[in-house]
Short mmCIF file of C-alpha atoms in Angstrom, two decimals:
data_model
loop_
_atom_site.label_atom_id
_atom_site.label_comp_id
_atom_site.label_asym_id
_atom_site.label_seq_id
_atom_site.Cartn_x
_atom_site.Cartn_y
_atom_site.Cartn_z
CA MET A 1 8.22 48.71 13.14
CA GLY A 2 4.66 47.34 13.21
CA PHE A 3 3.32 43.60 13.34
CA LYS A 4 5.17 40.43 11.59
CA VAL A 5 2.71 37.91 12.36
CA ASN A 6 1.90 34.22 10.54
CA TRP A 7 -1.54 32.39 11.36
CA VAL A 8 -3.03 29.40 10.28
CA ALA A 9 -6.80 28.37 10.62
CA VAL A 10 -7.08 24.61 10.74
CA ARG A 11 -10.53 22.92 9.78
CA GLY A 12 -11.54 19.55 10.10
CA ARG A 13 -8.89 18.34 12.55
CA ASP A 14 -8.58 18.05 15.96
CA SER A 15 -6.66 20.53 17.91
CA ASP A 16 -4.23 18.44 19.80
CA ALA A 17 -3.52 16.40 16.62
CA VAL A 18 -2.47 19.78 14.77
CA CYS A 19 -0.34 20.69 17.61
CA ARG A 20 1.38 17.31 17.70
CA ASP A 21 1.69 17.42 14.00
CA MET A 22 3.24 20.85 14.24
CA GLY A 23 5.66 19.83 17.02
CA LEU A 24 4.15 22.09 19.59
CA ARG A 25 2.98 21.54 22.91
CA ARG A 26 0.25 23.22 25.11
CA SER A 27 1.34 25.28 27.96
CA GLY A 28 -1.92 25.88 30.08
CA ILE A 29 -0.87 29.70 29.91
CA ARG A 30 -3.94 31.76 28.79
CA SER A 31 -4.05 35.21 27.26
CA ASP A 32 -6.10 37.93 25.46
CA THR A 33 -3.67 38.20 22.78
CA PRO A 34 -1.03 35.88 21.17
CA LYS A 35 2.29 35.68 23.11
CA PRO A 36 5.80 34.80 21.32
CA GLN A 37 6.30 32.59 19.74
CA TYR A 38 3.13 30.54 19.38
CA SER A 39 -0.16 30.58 20.64
CA GLY A 40 -3.47 28.72 19.36
CA ALA A 41 -7.21 29.44 19.87
CA GLU A 42 -10.32 27.33 19.18
CA LEU A 43 -12.56 29.42 16.76
CA SER A 44 -15.11 26.74 16.47
CA GLU A 45 -15.71 22.95 17.43
CA ASP A 46 -13.93 22.46 13.93
CA CYS A 47 -11.84 25.48 13.40
CA PHE A 48 -8.27 25.78 15.43
CA LEU A 49 -6.11 28.98 14.89
CA LEU A 50 -2.40 28.93 15.29
CA VAL A 51 -0.84 32.33 15.55
CA GLU A 52 3.02 32.96 15.08
CA ASP A 53 4.13 36.14 16.52
CA THR A 54 7.15 38.02 15.60
CA ALA A 55 7.32 35.53 12.49
CA ASP A 56 10.66 35.27 10.58
CA GLU A 57 9.46 33.98 7.13
CA LEU A 58 5.81 34.10 5.38
CA VAL A 59 3.41 31.42 6.52
CA GLU A 60 4.17 29.30 3.21
CA ASP A 61 7.81 29.26 4.15
CA THR A 62 7.20 28.67 8.07
CA TRP A 63 4.80 25.68 7.85
CA ASP A 64 4.58 22.61 5.48
CA LEU A 65 0.88 23.50 4.45
CA ALA A 66 0.92 20.75 1.93
CA ARG A 67 1.21 18.24 4.65
CA ILE A 68 -0.81 20.00 7.41
CA SER A 69 -3.66 20.08 5.01
CA ARG A 70 -4.11 16.58 4.13
CA GLY A 71 -7.72 15.43 4.89
CA CYS A 72 -8.54 19.09 5.74
CA GLU A 73 -8.65 22.68 4.88
CA VAL A 74 -6.25 25.65 5.87
CA ILE A 75 -6.19 29.00 5.61
CA GLY A 76 -2.78 30.74 6.01
CA PHE A 77 -2.22 34.41 6.67
CA SER A 78 0.83 36.51 6.41
CA VAL A 79 1.48 40.33 7.23
CA ILE A 80 4.59 42.34 7.51
CA GLU A 81 3.54 45.82 8.15
CA SER A 82 6.83 47.40 7.87
CA VAL A 83 6.83 46.58 3.97
CA GLY A 84 3.30 46.38 3.36
CA HIS A 85 3.07 42.90 2.81
CA SER A 86 0.05 40.64 3.47
CA GLU A 87 -1.30 37.54 2.11
CA VAL A 88 -3.75 34.70 2.60
CA VAL A 89 -3.87 31.46 1.24
CA GLY A 90 -6.02 28.38 0.80
CA TRP A 91 -5.01 24.82 1.08
CA ARG A 92 -7.14 21.73 1.02
CA ASP A 93 -5.94 18.00 0.64
CA GLY A 94 -2.18 18.73 0.41
CA ARG A 95 -2.59 21.47 -2.56
CA ARG A 96 -2.63 24.98 -2.86
CA VAL A 97 -6.25 25.81 -3.91
CA TRP A 98 -6.44 29.96 -4.14
CA GLY A 99 -4.05 32.97 -2.72
CA VAL A 100 -4.38 36.59 -2.31
CA VAL A 101 -1.09 38.34 -2.18
CA CYS A 102 -0.26 42.25 -1.57
CA VAL A 103 3.44 43.02 -2.66
CA PRO A 104 3.34 46.86 -2.57
CA ASP A 105 6.57 47.33 -5.22
CA ASP A 106 4.83 44.82 -7.90
CA ASP A 107 2.66 45.74 -10.71
CA PRO A 108 0.32 44.96 -10.21
CA CYS A 109 0.76 44.90 -6.19
CA LEU A 110 -2.23 42.69 -5.80
CA LEU A 111 -2.12 38.78 -7.10
CA VAL A 112 -5.40 36.73 -6.88
CA GLU A 113 -4.79 33.26 -7.67
CA GLY A 114 -7.14 30.42 -8.02
CA GLU A 115 -10.59 30.12 -7.45
CA LEU A 116 -11.32 31.81 -4.32
CA PRO A 117 -14.15 30.90 -1.81
CA VAL A 118 -17.47 31.83 -2.64
CA GLU A 119 -18.09 33.90 0.36
CA LEU A 120 -15.37 36.31 -0.78
CA HIS A 121 -16.77 36.72 -4.43
CA PRO A 122 -18.84 39.82 -3.38
CA ALA A 123 -15.50 41.32 -1.49
CA LEU A 124 -13.42 40.83 -4.59
CA ALA A 125 -16.47 42.16 -7.12
CA GLU A 126 -16.54 45.35 -4.54
CA LEU A 127 -12.81 45.77 -4.88
CA ARG A 128 -12.79 45.62 -8.64
CA ALA A 129 -15.66 47.96 -8.99
CA TYR A 130 -13.79 50.54 -6.92
CA GLU A 131 -10.46 50.28 -8.97
CA ALA A 132 -12.16 50.90 -12.26
CA SER A 133 -13.73 54.14 -10.48
CA ALA A 134 -10.90 55.29 -8.49
CA ASP A 135 -9.18 58.68 -9.91
CA ASP A 136 -5.99 57.45 -8.33
CA PRO A 137 -4.94 53.99 -7.77
CA GLU A 138 -2.60 54.77 -4.88
CA ASP A 139 -5.81 55.86 -3.07
CA ILE A 140 -6.71 52.15 -2.93
CA ASP A 141 -5.69 50.42 0.33
CA TYR A 142 -4.71 46.83 -0.88
CA GLN A 143 -2.52 45.82 1.72
CA SER A 144 -5.50 45.53 4.21
CA PHE A 145 -7.39 43.84 1.30
CA PRO A 146 -6.10 40.18 2.23
CA THR A 147 -6.50 40.79 5.96
CA TYR A 148 -10.12 41.80 5.33
CA LEU A 149 -10.65 38.51 3.33
CA ALA A 150 -9.10 36.46 6.35
CA GLU A 151 -11.41 37.89 8.66
CA LEU A 152 -14.50 37.41 6.46
CA LEU A 153 -13.07 33.62 6.72
CA VAL A 154 -12.28 32.65 10.07
CA GLY A 155 -13.43 35.65 11.85
CA TYR A 156 -10.09 36.85 13.48
CA ARG A 157 -7.84 39.65 12.63
CA TYR A 158 -4.00 40.04 13.82
CA ASP A 159 -4.42 43.48 15.21
CA ARG A 160 -7.37 42.89 17.25
CA ILE A 161 -8.43 40.99 20.60
CA LEU A 162 -10.29 37.69 19.95
CA GLY A 163 -13.58 37.77 21.83
CA GLU A 164 -14.04 39.99 24.59
CA ARG A 165 -11.18 41.46 26.82
CA GLY A 166 -10.61 39.29 29.64
CA GLU A 167 -11.77 35.95 27.87
CA GLU A 168 -8.53 34.41 27.42
CA ARG A 169 -9.15 32.60 24.22
CA PHE A 170 -5.56 32.15 23.12
CA GLU A 171 -3.04 29.51 24.82
CA VAL A 172 0.67 29.76 24.76
CA LEU A 173 2.05 26.73 22.79
CA ASP A 174 5.79 25.58 23.12
CA THR A 175 8.15 23.91 20.73
CA GLU A 176 9.30 20.42 22.10
CA ASP A 177 12.91 22.01 22.98
CA THR A 178 11.16 24.97 24.81
CA ALA A 179 9.02 22.65 26.46
CA GLU A 180 11.86 20.70 27.50
CA GLN A 181 14.36 23.68 28.49
CA LEU A 182 11.91 25.53 30.61
CA PRO A 183 11.49 23.17 33.71
CA ARG A 184 15.36 22.36 33.49
CA VAL A 185 16.64 25.88 33.67
CA SER A 186 14.09 26.46 36.52
CA THR A 187 14.82 23.25 38.30
CA GLY A 188 18.64 24.14 37.85
CA ILE A 189 18.37 27.64 39.62
CA VAL A 190 16.11 26.76 42.57
CA ASN A 191 18.81 23.79 43.22
CA ALA A 192 21.82 25.91 42.82
CA LEU A 193 20.37 28.60 45.00
CA ALA A 194 19.42 25.93 47.62
CA GLU A 195 22.97 25.13 47.69
CA ILE A 196 23.85 28.83 48.69
CA GLY A 197 21.00 29.47 51.39
CA PHE A 198 18.49 30.76 49.28
CA ARG A 199 14.83 29.63 49.92
CA PRO A 200 11.95 30.39 47.63
CA ARG A 201 9.13 32.79 48.75
CA VAL A 202 6.06 33.98 47.48
CA ARG A 203 4.41 37.32 47.66
CA PRO A 204 1.30 38.72 45.82
CA ASP A 205 3.70 41.40 44.21
CA ASP A 206 6.27 38.68 43.12
CA TYR A 207 6.93 38.39 39.52
CA GLY A 208 9.36 35.64 38.20
CA MET A 209 10.74 33.30 40.73
CA ALA A 210 11.75 35.16 43.94
CA PHE A 211 14.28 33.60 46.57
CA SER A 212 15.32 35.14 50.01
CA ALA A 213 18.34 34.68 52.19
CA ALA A 214 19.95 36.85 55.27
CA GLY A 215 20.93 40.12 54.41
CA PRO A 216 24.19 41.84 54.53
CA ALA A 217 23.03 44.64 57.09
CA PRO A 218 20.92 43.89 60.35
CA GLY A 219 17.34 43.60 59.60
CA THR A 220 17.99 43.29 55.66
CA THR A 221 17.23 40.25 53.54
CA ARG A 222 18.69 39.33 50.16
CA THR A 223 16.13 38.87 47.65
CA VAL A 224 16.98 37.52 43.97
CA VAL A 225 14.26 37.00 41.19
CA ALA A 226 14.97 34.48 38.33
CA TYR A 227 13.03 35.60 35.16
CA ILE A 228 12.73 32.23 32.95
CA GLU A 229 10.87 33.57 29.89
CA ARG A 230 10.20 32.48 26.21
CA GLY A 231 11.62 34.38 24.08
CA ARG A 232 10.27 36.53 21.29
CA HIS A 233 11.83 34.34 18.56
CA GLY A 234 11.75 31.23 20.35
CA GLY A 235 13.72 29.38 22.94
CA VAL A 236 14.14 30.39 26.79
CA ARG A 237 15.64 33.27 27.90
CA VAL A 238 16.94 34.25 31.33
CA SER A 239 17.58 37.14 33.45
CA GLY A 240 17.63 38.42 37.07
CA ARG A 241 17.06 41.23 39.69
CA ALA A 242 18.39 41.36 42.79
CA ARG A 243 16.56 43.40 45.79
CA LEU A 244 17.84 44.56 49.32
CA THR A 245 14.82 44.11 51.20
CA SER A 246 13.30 44.49 54.90
CA THR A 247 10.40 42.96 56.73
CA VAL A 248 10.95 45.67 59.52
CA VAL A 249 11.30 48.23 56.89
CA ASP A 250 7.68 46.90 55.35
CA GLU A 251 6.28 46.99 58.90
CA VAL A 252 7.38 50.69 59.92
CA LEU A 253 6.11 52.17 56.34
CA ALA A 254 2.78 50.54 56.72
CA ALA A 255 2.21 52.27 59.78
CA MET A 256 3.11 55.90 58.33
CA PRO A 257 0.18 58.33 58.05
CA LYS A 258 -0.97 59.35 54.67
CA ASP A 259 0.72 62.79 54.26
CA ALA A 260 4.35 61.17 54.99
CA TRP A 261 4.19 59.36 51.50
CA PRO A 262 5.40 60.55 48.13
CA THR A 263 1.89 61.92 46.40
CA SER A 264 2.32 58.51 44.11
CA ASP A 265 1.51 56.40 47.16
CA LYS A 266 -1.55 55.51 48.86
CA GLU A 267 -2.08 55.12 52.70
CA GLY A 268 -2.03 51.39 53.81
CA ASP A 269 -0.09 50.20 50.62
CA THR A 270 1.16 46.74 51.76
CA ARG A 271 3.61 46.34 49.01
CA GLU A 272 7.34 45.62 49.47
CA TYR A 273 9.70 48.26 49.23
CA ALA A 274 13.24 47.64 48.32
CA LEU A 275 15.86 49.15 49.89
CA ASP A 276 18.08 49.15 46.64
CA SER A 277 17.64 46.96 43.69
CA VAL A 278 19.65 46.29 40.45
CA ASP A 279 19.33 44.18 37.31
CA PHE A 280 21.78 41.56 36.39
CA GLY A 281 22.20 42.99 33.00
CA ALA A 282 23.42 46.00 34.69
CA PHE A 283 26.75 44.22 35.02
CA GLU A 284 27.15 43.32 31.37
CA GLN A 285 28.93 45.43 28.67
CA SER A 286 25.49 46.40 27.22
CA PHE A 287 23.38 49.48 26.78
CA TYR A 288 20.45 47.36 27.93
CA MET A 289 20.12 47.28 31.78
CA THR A 290 17.77 44.23 31.62
CA LEU A 291 19.63 42.25 29.27
CA THR A 292 18.59 38.47 29.05
CA TYR A 293 20.54 35.66 28.28
CA GLY A 294 19.53 32.91 25.29
CA VAL A 295 19.83 29.53 26.75
CA ARG A 296 21.36 27.28 24.05
CA ALA A 297 22.04 24.04 26.04
CA GLN A 298 19.03 21.63 25.73
CA ASP A 299 19.34 20.71 29.31
CA GLY A 300 19.47 24.46 30.04
CA SER A 301 22.85 24.16 32.23
CA ASP A 302 24.40 27.19 30.34
CA GLY A 303 21.22 29.18 31.65
CA VAL A 304 21.52 28.17 35.17
CA LYS A 305 25.34 29.06 34.97
CA TRP A 306 24.78 32.23 33.56
CA PHE A 307 22.50 32.99 36.36
CA MET A 308 24.70 31.80 39.24
CA ASP A 309 28.07 33.33 37.77
CA ARG A 310 26.30 36.95 37.89
CA LEU A 311 25.08 36.05 41.49
CA ARG A 312 28.28 34.81 42.94
CA GLY A 313 30.38 37.70 41.40
CA PRO A 314 29.00 41.07 40.71
CA VAL A 315 25.75 40.65 42.58
CA THR A 316 27.27 39.22 45.84
CA ASP A 317 29.67 42.28 45.54
CA TRP A 318 26.87 44.93 45.15
CA TYR A 319 25.16 43.13 48.31
CA ASP A 320 28.55 43.40 50.20
CA ARG A 321 28.70 47.09 49.14
CA ARG A 322 25.50 47.71 51.46
CA GLY A 323 26.85 45.55 54.56
CA THR A 324 26.11 48.11 57.15
CA LEU A 325 23.22 50.55 57.71
CA ALA A 326 25.63 53.56 57.64
CA LYS A 327 26.41 52.32 54.07
CA ILE A 328 22.56 52.10 53.07
CA ALA A 329 22.09 55.30 54.39
CA GLU A 330 25.01 56.85 52.49
CA LEU A 331 24.13 54.94 48.97
CA ALA A 332 20.64 56.59 49.62
CA LYS A 333 21.79 59.70 48.83
CA GLN A 334 22.82 59.07 45.38
CA PRO A 335 21.13 60.02 42.33
CA ASN A 336 19.36 58.33 39.78
CA LYS A 337 20.64 58.86 36.05
CA TRP A 338 18.37 61.52 35.60
CA GLY A 339 19.98 63.42 38.61
CA ALA A 340 17.07 62.52 41.19
CA VAL A 341 17.34 61.46 44.56
CA LEU A 342 14.62 58.91 44.98
CA PRO A 343 11.83 59.52 47.95
CA HIS A 344 11.47 55.69 48.44
CA LYS A 345 15.02 55.14 48.60
CA VAL A 346 15.58 57.56 51.73
CA ARG A 347 12.69 56.69 53.32
CA THR A 348 13.37 53.08 53.36
CA ALA A 349 16.93 53.66 54.54
CA VAL A 350 16.22 56.16 57.59
CA ALA A 351 13.36 53.52 58.81
CA LEU A 352 15.70 50.50 58.61
CA ALA A 353 18.42 52.53 60.60
CA ALA A 354 16.15 53.99 62.94
CA ALA A 355 14.28 50.58 63.63
CA CYS A 356 17.82 48.52 63.89
CA GLY A 357 20.02 50.56 66.12
CA ASP A 358 21.79 53.10 64.19
CA ALA A 359 19.74 56.23 64.96
CA ALA A 360 22.73 58.56 63.94
CA ALA A 361 22.60 57.11 60.62
CA ALA A 362 19.05 57.49 60.31
CA ALA A 363 19.18 61.19 61.65
CA ASP A 364 22.07 62.21 59.50
CA LEU A 365 20.38 60.94 56.41
CA MET A 366 17.14 62.80 56.86
CA THR A 367 18.75 65.84 57.87
CA TRP A 368 20.78 66.02 54.69
CA TYR A 369 17.41 65.02 52.86
CA LEU A 370 15.19 67.97 54.32
CA ASP A 371 18.08 70.61 54.17
CA ARG A 372 19.05 70.23 50.29
CA ASP A 373 18.68 73.34 48.03
CA ASP A 374 15.98 73.24 45.39
CA TYR A 375 18.72 72.92 42.93
CA ALA A 376 17.10 70.25 40.74
CA PRO A 377 14.49 70.98 37.78
CA LYS A 378 11.64 69.94 39.84
CA GLY A 379 13.08 70.96 43.20
CA ALA A 380 14.99 68.97 45.60
CA PHE A 381 11.84 66.51 46.30
CA GLY A 382 11.27 65.96 42.73
CA GLY A 383 7.62 65.77 41.24
CA THR A 384 5.96 63.55 44.03
CA ASP A 385 7.76 64.24 47.31
CA SER A 386 7.88 67.30 49.17
CA ARG A 387 9.46 68.99 52.01
CA GLU A 388 6.26 68.99 54.01
CA ARG A 389 5.68 65.14 53.21
CA ALA A 390 9.18 64.42 54.12
CA THR A 391 8.96 66.40 57.42
CA ALA A 392 5.71 64.59 58.13
CA PHE A 393 7.57 61.25 57.69
CA ASP A 394 10.35 62.27 60.15
CA ARG A 395 8.03 63.53 62.57
CA ALA A 396 6.11 60.30 62.38
CA LEU A 397 9.27 58.14 62.96
CA ALA A 398 10.48 60.30 65.73
CA ALA A 399 7.44 59.55 67.55
CA ARG A 400 7.95 56.01 67.31
CA PHE A 401 11.60 55.65 67.85
CA PRO A 402 12.91 57.62 70.88
CA ASP A 403 16.47 57.54 70.06
CA TYR A 404 15.95 58.55 66.55
CA ALA A 405 14.10 61.49 67.72
CA ARG A 406 17.25 62.86 70.26
CA HIS A 407 19.25 62.82 67.40
CA ARG A 408 16.99 65.25 65.40
CA PRO A 409 16.67 69.03 65.61
CA GLN A 410 13.78 70.41 67.70
CA PRO A 411 10.92 71.12 67.18
CA ASN A 412 10.53 68.90 64.62
CA ASP A 413 7.92 70.69 62.01
CA VAL A 414 7.99 72.15 58.72
CA GLU A 415 8.32 75.69 59.77
CA SER A 416 11.49 74.95 61.50
CA VAL A 417 12.94 73.15 58.83
CA GLN A 418 11.85 75.79 56.36
CA SER A 419 13.37 78.56 58.26
CA THR A 420 16.89 77.32 57.66
CA HIS A 421 16.74 77.97 54.25
#
């Protein structure tokens, strides 16, 4: 679909004053590129850039440039790549001074209005000379011309990083409504989860706000993650993810030798492997599993209700279906929507059952996993696992848990397993 972006560069006004005048608040969140819906960057000591990502209207229809440009100078820019429209305009002291607009279906498709700044005269003269010598007018890239002029004036292109990667020149800006909704939704969810026994937790691999409570089966933890984000077109959106985790499993897997892991993993990986997980959106009548909810109420209460209704209803049912070690082991056999059994899901379920007292369930699952026929397109173990790696995992687990070893066939090595096929 391409970019659909507006930006304004304001010269001669303090950046904080510009933000206040446009009803925006600084968030303190930095980025290399503009983030939805609004972002700002200091281009120089006296020039502030404000970008609207995923714009709905053109720059002069979005902002009152007459008001913003009082006592200063404003350069405005718009691009809609899907239709080939682009424009750059100049305002000063409350009036429009000049503009260059490309509308592909118009004739002429490039309209130049007013007196352009002197620094743009050479570029316009070069374009006119090229027009005079071109055999086919369709060979001229008019759409990029306003973008080129805008870059000459302020040093920024909408389709490139500002400065060097890692400098994070942009700061996310929020509307007044968004700035007020974000903490209200966050606080509401924290308080509602606390009432039912969930406590905040922090891990290096957590994204969003993570909370945990006792799990439905021995050795397990219910972990729910609330994602409270700025919408691409403004406002606040809420989504969630439920995970069944286990510190017992994490410790067992961390001690596994390198050859017991699928090839996509690394020895000594300390990440948390979920026994299972599901997006809250999976319980909606929607094609999108990661469905998010757009908060409407100014106090954020509807976003909190949406999250908690799903947690108390379908998510709780989902956890209850994993209420025993045997149930978790059985569910690990289920293939995903592409027909593949997940190696991590099998390993975590086997490790949990072996460590928490159901060696029979652990051994049954491991036997099933190793004894499958190679019916899948990439074989029974997919593209990352193998019978050798799964057997190495089985052998390491048997060495650690004697009861598990007693339930597994002996001798427990690759040759004995392969001989059964």
